[in-house]
Amino acid sequence: MQRQRFEVAWSPAPEYVQGSNLQRLLDRHGIAAFEDLRARSIEEPEWFWAAVVDDLGIPFHDPYEHVVDTSAGLAWATWFVGGTLNVADVCVDRWVRERRGDAPAVRWVGEDGSAVTLSYAQLAREVNRLANGLAGLGVEPGDAVGVLLPMVPEAVTAVYAIAKLGAICVPIFSGFAAPAVAVRLRDAGAKVVITADRTWRRGRTVPLKSIADHAVAACPAVQRIVVVRRTGDPDVPSDETRDVWLDDLVATASDHREPAWVPSEHPFLLAYSSGTTGEPKGAVHVHGGFTVKIAEEVAYQVDLRSGHGDRRGDLLWWPTDMGWIMGPWEVIGGHANGGTVLLFEGAPNHPRPDRIWEVCAEERVTILGCSPTLIRALQADGDDWVAGHDLSALRIFASSGEPWNPSPWWWLFETVGGRQRPIINLSGGTEVGACFLSPHPLEPIKPTSLGGPALGMAVDVIGADGAPVPRGQVGELVCRRPWPGMTRGLWRAPDRYLQTYWSRFEGMWWHGDFASVDEDGFWYLHGRSDDTLNVAGKRIGPAEIESVLVGHDAVREAAVVGLPDDVKGEAVVCLVMLTPAAEPTERLRLELSEAVTAALGKAFTPRELRFVTDLPRTRSAKIIRRAVRAVLQGHDPGDLATMENPEALDAIRAAS
């Protein structure tokens, strides 16, 4: 049954208000209502971000003199000016100083059944040993170090060890092929790469070291490769003059290391996202603003609470990879708030569709991150896979990556969450370094909505003329002011940064998303504006058509693109994946086409509807519509480095 998407589905119960991080902040500043805090955080950003630092106790080694400086222009704003700090100190060392070293920092579960727990004290020792080992290899402040690792404990250790030295961490998706890895390492100018011998993925091992070797062959700046023994494969290739096993590197290294106290604007992370031209974009994130913004989001959006005394703290799990922005979001945000993060190697629906619920039950996960695509896939596998698992520890869902369709949103909310847990649907991006939009646990939530502006984010929805659009109308999502987590440009490409984000509308960051605000003030996304169809002068986001299709019981997933049409300018073309029980008949094809017409009007009747066995997607589960469009037109699909399943393109070509 298709549920109404415009009703309020969840309102905070007392347990979501009492003891929450947000309520603490409200009480501290004498603010009565959450909406008052949201408005003040946008109108008075200097007050708000100083209040965040104070409320979360984020330690600066040298106090900052000014919260923000925009003298070089909005695009080049700097934050926490004059202050020094270090991410590794904020997220690890301070908890040891505060005598909370015994608290769990990392819980890791491997696909093969392995499991490890690291306390903050243990994590601090491992970070210091690796930092000293890297220093022995010649890594200095400002050097770039590539991290090609799955979600294993060493991935966390590596991020903090690199940060501790004042070097620059370059996390790379562990599912990339060698050419994609090489492009990023070469662009960053990486001096050292940290990888593993192999990793597990869907019941087989992936030869990470071999991939790293082929990538480094095209990267003359790389001097050393540090290798984690994940599987202990004795046949892993090794270059004795270049390669070193991580356990050998740290065997005699000291477990003490003072952080490099760096300015707030010192680069910490190069987060790469893929461009349609084949040139990845390296978003530059810094020790000060990025850390404060991510800490703020995890504290106030998903309400992560640390444990004290006998009280168990939250366990945050977002099935992701350090090469996607949600990896650093989970790790940095979780640890900056003194919580525990769960790392999982492998796929959350392997070897069975209930693997994700099994892990949640066994590990007592309290905050679970997901993508709409993952939930659609799990929904299609049926409710029985959820039943039988004790999910009572779960108290908050989070989601990101793409707009929701109503049916899977309701399934997660009702079938998995029992209507008792909010879905914190947040949206931002790699270059945003955080979120533009997000509900908060102290406010009501409508299905598929993103709530409203994230705290401190001066977002707006505007038309082509740059003026705000009326309530209920779709427009471009922009941000009118800078924020701490904003990228400090694109690595070695300042002009590209300005052209991409600041040239469309004067004085505003243009994000490339279509958005709207309903009459009650709830915000929605409608897909990427560069994916938008213009059918006979009528603009529509593909997500709206896809929602109609996946609302049918026979449809598992759908992708919609616009193709050139002599009459309409663009025509609607739909690619549909069916559930296992459904048959791809002409009758069903007609039924789905008629459903689109009935829901959206005759102008949007699909010109073509194909049944496919798979759709191209990234590891973070986003469907790559531009690749779909290119294949259907017989064009080069461009950069496919982020694609997890390139064979899906062959499935599209073979479909009729």
JSON list of N, CA, C and O in Angstrom, two decimals, residues 28 187 234 322 412 501 626:
[
{"chain": "A", "resi": 28, "resn": "ARG", "atom": "N", "xyz": [21.41, 25.23, 28.12]},
{"chain": "A", "resi": 28, "resn": "ARG", "atom": "CA", "xyz": [22.61, 26.01, 28.45]},
{"chain": "A", "resi": 28, "resn": "ARG", "atom": "C", "xyz": [22.47, 27.46, 28.01]},
{"chain": "A", "resi": 28, "resn": "ARG", "atom": "O", "xyz": [23.00, 28.37, 28.66]},
{"chain": "A", "resi": 187, "resn": "ASP", "atom": "N", "xyz": [47.19, 12.75, -8.24]},
{"chain": "A", "resi": 187, "resn": "ASP", "atom": "CA", "xyz": [46.69, 14.10, -8.04]},
{"chain": "A", "resi": 187, "resn": "ASP", "atom": "C", "xyz": [47.08, 14.64, -6.67]},
{"chain": "A", "resi": 187, "resn": "ASP", "atom": "O", "xyz": [47.45, 15.81, -6.53]},
{"chain": "A", "resi": 234, "resn": "PRO", "atom": "N", "xyz": [50.31, -15.80, 1.93]},
{"chain": "A", "resi": 234, "resn": "PRO", "atom": "CA", "xyz": [51.78, -15.85, 1.74]},
{"chain": "A", "resi": 234, "resn": "PRO", "atom": "C", "xyz": [52.23, -15.51, 0.34]},
{"chain": "A", "resi": 234, "resn": "PRO", "atom": "O", "xyz": [53.43, -15.27, 0.11]},
{"chain": "A", "resi": 322, "resn": "MET", "atom": "N", "xyz": [35.96, 4.22, 4.08]},
{"chain": "A", "resi": 322, "resn": "MET", "atom": "CA", "xyz": [36.66, 5.46, 4.39]},
{"chain": "A", "resi": 322, "resn": "MET", "atom": "C", "xyz": [36.85, 6.32, 3.15]},
{"chain": "A", "resi": 322, "resn": "MET", "atom": "O", "xyz": [37.07, 7.54, 3.25]},
{"chain": "A", "resi": 412, "resn": "LEU", "atom": "N", "xyz": [11.13, 0.89, 6.34]},
{"chain": "A", "resi": 412, "resn": "LEU", "atom": "CA", "xyz": [12.14, 1.03, 7.39]},
{"chain": "A", "resi": 412, "resn": "LEU", "atom": "C", "xyz": [11.50, 1.55, 8.68]},
{"chain": "A", "resi": 412, "resn": "LEU", "atom": "O", "xyz": [11.79, 1.05, 9.78]},
{"chain": "A", "resi": 501, "resn": "TYR", "atom": "N", "xyz": [31.17, 25.72, -7.92]},
{"chain": "A", "resi": 501, "resn": "TYR", "atom": "CA", "xyz": [30.24, 25.98, -6.81]},
{"chain": "A", "resi": 501, "resn": "TYR", "atom": "C", "xyz": [29.81, 27.44, -6.65]},
{"chain": "A", "resi": 501, "resn": "TYR", "atom": "O", "xyz": [28.77, 27.70, -6.05]},
{"chain": "A", "resi": 626, "resn": "ARG", "atom": "N", "xyz": [23.79, 9.11, -15.11]},
{"chain": "A", "resi": 626, "resn": "ARG", "atom": "CA", "xyz": [24.50, 9.59, -16.31]},
{"chain": "A", "resi": 626, "resn": "ARG", "atom": "C", "xyz": [25.07, 8.41, -17.10]},
{"chain": "A", "resi": 626, "resn": "ARG", "atom": "O", "xyz": [25.13, 8.47, -18.33]}
]
